[in-house]
Amino acid sequence: MPKSLTHIETKPPKIINNLMIFIHGYGSSGHDLITLSHHFQRHLNNCHFISPHAPYKISSMENAYFWFPIDTFDENHLQEGVNQTIPILDKFIKLIIAKYNIQYRQIILCGFSQGTLLAIHYGLTLKTQLKAIIGFSGGALPSLKHQINNNTPICLIHGQDDQVLPCLYSEKTAKILTEQQHPHNIKIIPGLEHSINNQGLEYAIKFIQQL
């Protein structure tokens, strides 16, 4: 039985047109990405925002969670972590869909770092299309090319000076998506490290608005 996730959320609008689910990175929590909601809220009418905490806690740190251990960046190790975590994320999202009576096509996944990896692999392996996937400072594994089951548009945003996960991860993911003729945009931001800035947020907002 997949683990259950705890989460935080904004006050839902009376009518929900879209629902954004934030998927945070390693060593973070749902509290970090939910702070981005007010940036999106100003431009996306009737959008609700939900930010789950990853299922595992780092005992030596406060409010620090992870989706799966990252002992190495070996692709097989990461793939195993993704495969083990997707059922947990899937269970959570199905509960949210039932609670708010929405459709998959109304959902926007917004990931950062480890969360981007999960958002892409979960979102594109679904049989049903989502509204969009926004991926900050992360990318997918090579296996993605054999796993795409829908046409969800993807927006990849990455800092050119990222020393934690170099922007090459986003560029390799974009190459896979191009080869698979999958709709996507990519933005590499000069001077940005492993973080999210206003330029990246503005790019993501415009991407969603154009869908």
XYZ file of C-alpha atoms in Angstrom:
211
model
C 0.000 0.000 0.000
C 1.557 3.360 -1.049
C 2.387 5.799 1.747
C 0.018 8.706 2.336
C 1.267 12.261 1.911
C 0.556 15.274 4.069
C 0.221 18.632 2.362
C -0.556 22.317 2.624
C -2.787 24.308 0.298
C -4.105 27.781 -0.389
C -7.721 28.750 0.139
C -9.586 27.235 -2.825
C -11.608 29.524 -5.092
C -15.359 28.903 -5.353
C -14.840 27.557 -8.850
C -11.580 25.759 -9.635
C -10.525 26.119 -13.264
C -7.042 24.723 -12.755
C -5.127 23.106 -9.907
C -1.363 23.425 -9.523
C 0.451 20.741 -7.546
C 3.952 21.659 -6.412
C 6.515 18.852 -6.078
C 9.490 20.034 -4.060
C 13.116 18.965 -4.229
C 15.354 16.883 -1.986
C 15.782 18.346 1.502
C 12.889 20.756 1.143
C 9.180 20.673 2.017
C 5.811 21.683 0.685
C 6.165 24.980 2.557
C 8.930 26.167 0.217
C 7.130 25.932 -3.115
C 3.691 27.008 -1.856
C 5.235 30.479 -1.487
C 5.289 30.654 -5.290
C 1.502 30.463 -5.427
C 0.985 34.230 -5.133
C 3.136 34.772 -8.255
C 0.959 32.418 -10.293
C -2.293 33.481 -8.610
C -2.114 36.996 -10.014
C -2.165 35.662 -13.566
C -4.129 32.389 -13.412
C -7.782 32.949 -12.588
C -9.475 30.454 -10.262
C -6.374 28.319 -9.797
C -5.975 26.318 -6.595
C -2.527 25.436 -5.215
C -1.518 22.322 -3.296
C 1.957 21.423 -2.053
C 2.573 17.956 -0.567
C 5.496 17.038 1.650
C 7.594 14.143 0.348
C 7.050 10.889 2.279
C 10.453 10.617 3.964
C 11.990 13.015 6.492
C 15.651 13.880 6.967
C 15.988 13.451 10.734
C 19.017 15.710 11.050
C 17.259 18.699 9.446
C 14.114 20.652 10.257
C 11.281 20.563 7.704
C 13.424 18.599 5.277
C 11.909 15.779 3.247
C 12.833 13.650 0.246
C 10.919 11.544 -2.250
C 13.568 8.834 -2.475
C 17.222 8.559 -1.407
C 19.855 9.944 -3.762
C 23.021 8.059 -2.885
C 24.363 8.471 -6.389
C 23.289 10.030 -9.675
C 23.543 6.646 -11.381
C 20.613 6.382 -13.791
C 19.559 2.929 -12.596
C 19.491 4.141 -8.977
C 17.407 7.184 -9.913
C 15.055 5.088 -12.037
C 14.458 2.740 -9.123
C 13.604 5.719 -6.916
C 11.207 7.136 -9.495
C 9.479 3.767 -9.928
C 8.997 3.413 -6.173
C 7.691 6.953 -5.727
C 5.215 7.258 -8.607
C 2.555 5.074 -6.884
C 2.761 7.343 -3.807
C 2.281 10.462 -5.922
C -0.450 8.806 -7.969
C -2.433 7.886 -4.840
C -2.209 11.464 -3.560
C -3.281 13.056 -6.841
C -6.230 10.689 -7.227
C -7.418 11.725 -3.749
C -7.127 15.409 -4.718
C -9.041 14.815 -7.966
C -11.834 13.121 -6.038
C -11.906 15.776 -3.309
C -12.247 18.704 -5.698
C -14.095 16.899 -8.500
C -11.662 17.996 -11.192
C -10.210 16.383 -14.316
C -6.604 15.499 -15.084
C -6.656 18.115 -17.861
C -7.077 20.818 -15.201
C -3.897 19.845 -13.327
C -0.550 21.621 -13.643
C 2.438 19.881 -12.062
C 5.197 22.247 -10.966
C 8.399 20.555 -9.845
C 11.796 21.662 -8.610
C 14.952 19.511 -8.864
C 14.027 16.005 -7.654
C 10.417 17.139 -7.952
C 10.920 17.945 -11.638
C 12.211 14.434 -12.278
C 9.084 12.995 -10.656
C 6.678 15.435 -12.295
C 7.905 14.557 -15.777
C 8.003 10.790 -15.335
C 4.670 10.652 -13.494
C 2.930 13.143 -15.767
C 3.988 11.673 -19.100
C 3.360 8.032 -18.175
C -0.310 8.744 -17.438
C -2.819 7.591 -20.014
C -4.580 10.951 -19.620
C -3.158 14.345 -20.546
C -2.537 17.026 -17.924
C -2.823 20.783 -18.436
C 0.960 21.236 -18.230
C 4.182 20.274 -16.481
C 6.547 23.008 -15.292
C 10.032 21.774 -14.406
C 12.528 24.006 -12.602
C 16.183 22.980 -12.212
C 15.791 19.318 -13.125
C 15.225 16.858 -15.927
C 14.184 13.373 -16.915
C 16.002 10.073 -17.306
C 16.796 8.560 -20.736
C 14.040 5.971 -20.172
C 11.484 8.725 -20.770
C 11.724 8.206 -24.519
C 10.023 4.816 -24.104
C 7.429 5.918 -21.536
C 5.510 8.848 -23.015
C 1.780 8.084 -23.070
C 0.216 11.512 -23.541
C 0.804 14.924 -25.072
C 1.066 17.102 -21.941
C 3.042 20.270 -22.803
C 6.235 20.719 -20.805
C 8.135 23.849 -19.796
C 11.741 23.374 -18.652
C 13.485 26.232 -16.823
C 17.063 25.968 -15.578
C 19.850 28.204 -14.328
C 22.934 28.249 -16.526
C 25.167 28.391 -13.426
C 23.488 25.509 -11.578
C 26.248 23.499 -9.878
C 23.897 21.012 -8.166
C 22.120 19.788 -11.287
C 23.743 21.388 -14.338
C 21.421 22.762 -17.014
C 22.591 19.868 -19.199
C 19.842 17.828 -17.470
C 17.152 20.091 -18.910
C 18.882 20.242 -22.281
C 19.066 16.430 -22.510
C 15.394 16.200 -21.575
C 14.487 18.753 -24.240
C 16.441 16.677 -26.778
C 14.401 13.581 -25.889
C 11.159 15.561 -26.189
C 12.248 16.971 -29.549
C 13.085 13.485 -30.838
C 9.651 12.273 -29.693
C 7.991 15.356 -31.253
C 6.553 16.213 -27.859
C 5.387 19.812 -27.190
C 7.824 21.650 -24.942
C 9.650 24.903 -24.269
C 13.013 25.357 -22.587
C 14.547 28.415 -20.963
C 18.167 28.527 -19.748
C 18.702 31.557 -17.507
C 22.225 33.097 -17.420
C 23.652 33.790 -13.951
C 21.074 31.649 -12.124
C 22.208 28.830 -9.858
C 20.066 26.000 -8.365
C 17.086 28.218 -7.710
C 13.948 29.882 -9.083
C 13.916 33.576 -9.931
C 11.363 36.083 -11.245
C 12.530 35.609 -14.822
C 11.825 31.890 -14.596
C 8.441 32.447 -12.978
C 7.430 34.945 -15.666
C 8.448 32.485 -18.365
C 6.390 29.718 -16.731
C 3.343 31.970 -16.367
C 3.462 33.020 -20.032
C 3.837 29.374 -21.037
C 0.664 28.427 -19.136
C -1.260 31.447 -20.415
C -0.560 30.437 -24.015
C -2.003 26.941 -23.632
